[in-house]
Amino acid sequence: LLLDIVDVIDVSFSDSFSGDFTGLGRESVEGIIKNDLESMDQTSVAVDEMIPDEVFDMNFSSGFDPGCEVPLFPDVMSFITGSSWDLVLMENFNIASAISQESINLLLENVFTEDHQWNVNELLVDLLGEDFEGFSSDTSADKKTIMRLSVPPVIDLRASQMRICINDMILQYMIKDIPQWEASVDIDIIVEPRVNTNSIDIYLTPIEQNCHFHIMRDNPGNLGIFDHSSLVSDVFEAVPDMVGGSSDDPSITIDIDLFSPAIVFSKTDSPLSISSGNGYLYLNMDVSNLDLSQMSAWEKRCE
């Protein structure tokens, strides 16, 4: 990070100023400090010294071809844009940031590797809690549904509408580790975040013509090799009802206090603004405290 003092608007002590022992007086001391700040040279700060090593414990080298900074897997050439961010500190906010979709997609590539898979039942328990009423009481340990990704998800931030594309997500139903049926799912969704005082509400809207659900293998023979693409839209529409809400409720709600103590948002009606455009995710924040050293603790809590 390069820190450069552009302007110092004001330097003022509180009423309990205790610097009178200098004999210069309060206003003189304030003026000296203001001049010193304005004359400061540009300072560089090493990010790896500010943030614990485990926060960046990921290897990004596999995503680049030597001598050419182009992701090899997945092929996201159509999602690559030039550096064209428009970062402006908006009124009522004290932090502004722009994150490129290339950075996010490379991160997703490192998280969602080809050899990684999830037990869908266990994943739903983690997301919804063990007491969720929608879980079947007769779930057998011999039966499980496995999910894996053929290619990592890709986020598209070129327009004001955020898109997430997940192509060829494989669902495989197994009994005693023997596959019974297998489906390939393509998901293309619009993500709309809305920020409230205490939460971030995320609304997911599938782009129906780009969503597909194909049965690829059917050993029992009762599903058929058909396109069940309408299931994708049906599932997204049913998510709010599944968790006890209504069709107008968000698909996902994130408590804004989850980011504390790393980021403590001010208690205002709109402490955060989230938008996209030109290949960047823009975050404008009104925070009362920011401590990047706490990011590792927040990461472990999310896990």
Coordinates of C-alpha atoms in Angstrom, one line a residue:
L1 CA 0.0 0.0 0.0
L2 CA 1.2 3.5 -0.9
L3 CA 0.1 6.2 1.5
D4 CA 0.3 9.8 0.3
I5 CA -1.0 12.8 2.2
V6 CA -3.1 14.8 -0.3
D7 CA -4.6 17.4 2.0
V8 CA -5.0 18.0 5.8
I9 CA -8.2 19.8 6.4
D10 CA -7.9 20.4 10.1
V11 CA -5.9 19.5 13.2
S12 CA -7.6 20.2 16.5
F13 CA -7.2 18.9 20.0
S14 CA -10.0 18.1 22.4
D15 CA -10.8 20.5 25.2
S16 CA -8.4 18.6 27.5
F17 CA -5.3 19.9 25.6
S18 CA -2.3 19.3 27.8
G19 CA 0.5 20.6 25.6
D20 CA 0.8 24.0 27.2
F21 CA 4.1 23.0 28.8
T22 CA 5.8 23.8 25.5
G23 CA 5.0 27.4 25.9
L24 CA 3.8 27.6 22.3
G25 CA 0.1 27.5 22.9
R26 CA -2.6 25.2 21.6
E27 CA -3.1 26.8 18.2
S28 CA 0.6 26.9 17.5
V29 CA 1.0 23.2 18.3
E30 CA -1.9 22.4 16.1
G31 CA -0.4 24.3 13.2
I32 CA 3.0 22.6 13.6
I33 CA 1.3 19.2 13.4
K34 CA -0.7 20.2 10.4
N35 CA 2.4 21.4 8.6
D36 CA 4.3 18.2 9.5
L37 CA 1.4 16.0 8.1
E38 CA 1.3 18.0 4.9
S39 CA 5.0 17.7 4.3
M40 CA 5.2 13.9 4.9
D41 CA 6.8 11.9 2.2
Q42 CA 4.9 9.1 0.5
T43 CA 5.0 6.0 2.7
S44 CA 4.8 2.3 1.6
V45 CA 3.4 -0.3 3.9
A46 CA 3.8 -4.1 3.2
V47 CA 0.4 -5.8 3.3
D48 CA 1.9 -9.1 4.5
E49 CA 3.2 -7.3 7.6
M50 CA -0.2 -5.9 8.4
I51 CA -2.2 -9.0 8.0
P52 CA -1.4 -12.5 9.5
D53 CA 0.0 -15.0 7.0
E54 CA -2.9 -17.4 7.3
V55 CA -5.2 -14.8 5.7
F56 CA -3.3 -15.1 2.4
D57 CA -2.4 -18.8 2.8
M58 CA -3.4 -19.6 -0.9
N59 CA -1.3 -20.3 -3.9
F60 CA -2.3 -18.2 -6.9
S61 CA 0.6 -19.3 -9.1
S62 CA -1.3 -22.1 -10.7
G63 CA -3.7 -19.6 -12.2
F64 CA -1.1 -18.0 -14.4
D65 CA 0.9 -19.0 -17.4
P66 CA 4.5 -18.1 -16.9
G67 CA 5.1 -14.7 -18.5
C68 CA 1.4 -14.1 -19.2
E69 CA -1.0 -13.1 -16.6
V70 CA -4.0 -14.9 -18.0
P71 CA -6.0 -17.5 -16.0
L72 CA -5.7 -21.0 -17.4
F73 CA -8.5 -22.6 -15.6
P74 CA -11.3 -21.8 -15.9
D75 CA -11.2 -19.9 -19.2
V76 CA -12.5 -16.5 -18.2
M77 CA -11.2 -14.5 -21.0
S78 CA -14.6 -13.0 -21.7
F79 CA -14.8 -11.8 -18.1
I80 CA -11.4 -10.0 -18.2
T81 CA -11.5 -6.2 -18.4
G82 CA -8.9 -3.5 -18.3
S83 CA -8.2 -1.4 -15.3
S84 CA -11.0 1.1 -15.4
W85 CA -12.2 1.5 -11.8
D86 CA -13.8 4.7 -10.7
L87 CA -13.0 5.0 -7.0
V88 CA -14.6 8.0 -5.4
L89 CA -15.2 8.5 -1.6
M90 CA -18.9 9.1 -1.5
E91 CA -20.6 11.4 1.0
N92 CA -21.6 9.8 4.3
F93 CA -18.9 7.1 3.9
N94 CA -15.3 7.0 5.1
I95 CA -13.9 4.0 3.3
A96 CA -14.2 3.2 -0.5
S97 CA -12.8 0.1 -2.2
A98 CA -12.8 -1.4 -5.6
I99 CA -12.2 -5.2 -6.1
S100 CA -11.7 -6.5 -9.6
Q101 CA -13.6 -9.5 -10.8
E102 CA -10.3 -11.0 -11.9
S103 CA -9.2 -11.1 -8.3
I104 CA -12.5 -12.6 -7.2
N105 CA -12.4 -15.2 -9.9
L106 CA -8.9 -16.3 -9.1
L107 CA -9.9 -16.6 -5.5
L108 CA -12.8 -18.8 -6.4
E109 CA -10.5 -20.9 -8.5
N110 CA -8.3 -21.6 -5.5
V111 CA -11.3 -22.4 -3.2
F112 CA -13.3 -24.5 -5.6
T113 CA -10.8 -27.0 -7.0
E114 CA -11.6 -29.9 -9.3
D115 CA -11.0 -32.6 -6.7
H116 CA -13.1 -31.1 -4.0
Q117 CA -16.6 -32.3 -3.3
W118 CA -19.3 -31.8 -0.7
N119 CA -22.0 -33.9 1.0
V120 CA -25.1 -32.0 0.2
N121 CA -26.9 -33.1 3.4
E122 CA -24.0 -32.0 5.6
L123 CA -23.7 -28.7 3.7
L124 CA -27.4 -27.9 4.2
V125 CA -27.1 -28.7 8.0
D126 CA -24.2 -26.2 8.2
L127 CA -26.3 -23.6 6.4
L128 CA -29.7 -24.1 7.9
G129 CA -28.9 -25.7 11.3
E130 CA -29.7 -29.2 12.6
D131 CA -33.1 -28.2 13.8
F132 CA -34.4 -27.1 10.4
E133 CA -37.9 -28.5 10.0
G134 CA -37.4 -29.4 6.3
F135 CA -34.9 -32.2 7.0
S136 CA -36.2 -35.7 6.7
S137 CA -36.2 -37.7 9.9
D138 CA -35.5 -41.0 8.2
T139 CA -32.2 -40.0 6.5
S140 CA -30.0 -43.0 6.3
A141 CA -26.2 -42.9 6.6
D142 CA -26.0 -45.2 3.6
K143 CA -27.7 -42.6 1.4
K144 CA -26.0 -39.4 0.4
T145 CA -25.9 -36.8 -2.4
I146 CA -22.5 -35.6 -3.5
M147 CA -21.9 -32.2 -5.2
R148 CA -18.8 -31.3 -7.1
L149 CA -17.9 -28.5 -9.5
S150 CA -16.4 -29.3 -12.9
V151 CA -15.1 -25.7 -13.2
P152 CA -15.1 -22.9 -10.6
P153 CA -17.8 -20.4 -10.4
V154 CA -17.3 -17.1 -12.3
I155 CA -18.6 -13.7 -11.3
D156 CA -19.4 -11.1 -13.9
L157 CA -19.2 -7.5 -12.7
R158 CA -19.1 -5.7 -16.0
A159 CA -22.7 -4.3 -15.6
S160 CA -24.6 -2.8 -12.8
Q161 CA -26.3 -6.2 -12.3
M162 CA -24.0 -8.8 -10.7
R163 CA -24.0 -12.2 -12.2
I164 CA -22.7 -15.6 -11.0
C165 CA -22.3 -18.4 -13.4
I166 CA -21.8 -22.0 -12.2
N167 CA -21.5 -24.4 -15.2
D168 CA -21.7 -28.2 -15.0
M169 CA -22.2 -28.6 -11.3
I170 CA -22.5 -32.4 -10.7
L171 CA -25.0 -33.9 -8.3
Q172 CA -24.6 -37.6 -7.6
Y173 CA -27.0 -39.7 -5.5
M174 CA -25.4 -42.7 -3.9
I175 CA -26.5 -45.7 -1.8
K176 CA -23.7 -47.5 0.0
D177 CA -21.3 -45.5 -2.1
I178 CA -22.8 -46.9 -5.3
P179 CA -24.0 -44.1 -7.7
Q180 CA -27.7 -44.3 -8.4
W181 CA -28.2 -41.2 -10.6
E182 CA -26.2 -38.3 -11.6
A183 CA -27.3 -34.8 -12.8
S184 CA -25.5 -31.9 -14.4
V185 CA -26.7 -28.4 -13.4
D186 CA -25.9 -25.1 -15.0
I187 CA -26.7 -22.0 -12.9
D188 CA -26.7 -18.4 -14.1
I189 CA -28.1 -15.9 -11.5
I190 CA -28.5 -12.2 -10.9
V191 CA -27.3 -11.2 -7.4
E192 CA -28.9 -8.1 -5.9
P193 CA -27.6 -7.1 -2.5
R194 CA -29.7 -4.7 -0.4
V195 CA -28.2 -3.2 2.8
N196 CA -30.2 -2.5 5.9
T197 CA -29.1 -1.1 9.3
N198 CA -28.4 -4.6 10.7
S199 CA -28.1 -6.9 7.7
I200 CA -27.2 -7.5 4.1
D201 CA -30.1 -9.0 2.2
I202 CA -29.2 -10.9 -0.9
Y203 CA -31.8 -11.6 -3.6
L204 CA -31.0 -14.3 -6.2
T205 CA -32.8 -14.3 -9.5
P206 CA -32.0 -17.1 -12.0
I207 CA -31.7 -16.3 -15.7
E208 CA -34.0 -19.1 -16.8
Q209 CA -32.8 -19.6 -20.4
N210 CA -29.2 -20.1 -19.1
C211 CA -30.1 -22.6 -16.3
H212 CA -30.2 -26.3 -17.0
F213 CA -30.7 -29.5 -15.1
H214 CA -29.9 -32.7 -17.0
I215 CA -30.1 -36.2 -15.7
M216 CA -26.9 -37.8 -17.0
R217 CA -27.1 -41.2 -15.4
D218 CA -30.1 -43.0 -14.0
N219 CA -29.4 -46.6 -12.9
P220 CA -32.9 -47.2 -11.3
G221 CA -34.5 -46.0 -14.6
N222 CA -37.2 -43.9 -13.1
L223 CA -36.0 -40.4 -13.8
G224 CA -35.3 -40.6 -17.5
I225 CA -32.7 -38.7 -19.6
F226 CA -34.6 -35.4 -19.7
D227 CA -34.0 -31.8 -19.3
H228 CA -35.5 -30.7 -15.9
S229 CA -34.2 -27.1 -16.2
S230 CA -37.3 -25.6 -14.6
L231 CA -36.2 -27.2 -11.3
V232 CA -33.4 -24.6 -11.0
S233 CA -35.8 -21.7 -11.0
D234 CA -38.3 -23.6 -8.8
V235 CA -35.6 -24.2 -6.2
F236 CA -34.5 -20.5 -6.1
E237 CA -38.1 -19.4 -5.8
A238 CA -38.7 -21.9 -3.0
V239 CA -35.7 -21.0 -0.8
P240 CA -37.4 -18.2 1.2
D241 CA -40.4 -20.5 1.9
M242 CA -38.1 -23.3 2.9
V243 CA -36.5 -21.2 5.7
G244 CA -39.9 -20.0 7.0
G245 CA -40.2 -16.8 5.0
S246 CA -42.3 -15.5 2.1
S247 CA -41.6 -15.2 -1.6
D248 CA -40.7 -11.5 -1.1
D249 CA -38.0 -12.3 1.4
P250 CA -34.3 -12.4 0.4
S251 CA -32.6 -15.7 -0.5
I252 CA -29.7 -15.0 1.9
T253 CA -29.4 -12.7 4.9
I254 CA -26.1 -11.8 6.4
D255 CA -25.9 -10.2 9.9
I256 CA -23.7 -7.1 9.5
D257 CA -22.2 -7.8 13.0
L258 CA -20.6 -10.9 11.5
F259 CA -17.7 -8.7 10.3
S260 CA -16.9 -7.5 13.8
P261 CA -14.4 -6.9 15.3
A262 CA -12.4 -6.7 12.0
I263 CA -15.0 -4.2 10.6
V264 CA -17.4 -2.4 13.0
F265 CA -20.0 -0.5 11.0
S266 CA -21.5 2.7 12.2
K267 CA -25.0 2.6 13.5
T268 CA -26.7 4.4 10.6
D269 CA -29.5 3.5 8.2
S270 CA -27.1 2.6 5.4
P271 CA -23.6 1.8 6.7
L272 CA -22.6 0.0 3.5
S273 CA -23.1 0.5 -0.2
I274 CA -22.5 -2.4 -2.7
S275 CA -22.5 -1.9 -6.4
S276 CA -20.8 -3.2 -9.6
G277 CA -19.6 -1.9 -13.0
N278 CA -16.7 -2.0 -15.4
G279 CA -15.6 -5.3 -14.0
Y280 CA -15.3 -4.1 -10.4
L281 CA -17.1 -4.6 -7.1
Y282 CA -17.5 -1.3 -5.3
L283 CA -17.8 -1.2 -1.5
N284 CA -18.4 2.1 0.3
M285 CA -18.4 1.8 4.0
D286 CA -19.2 3.9 7.0
V287 CA -17.2 2.3 9.8
S288 CA -16.4 3.3 13.4
N289 CA -13.5 0.8 13.7
L290 CA -11.3 -1.1 11.2
D291 CA -8.8 -3.7 12.4
L292 CA -7.4 -5.8 9.6
S293 CA -5.5 -8.0 12.1
Q294 CA -8.8 -9.4 13.1
M295 CA -9.6 -10.8 9.7
S296 CA -8.1 -14.2 10.5
A297 CA -10.5 -14.5 13.4
W298 CA -13.5 -13.6 11.2
E299 CA -12.3 -16.2 8.6
K300 CA -12.2 -19.0 11.2
R301 CA -15.6 -18.1 12.5
C302 CA -17.0 -18.3 8.9
E303 CA -15.5 -21.8 8.6

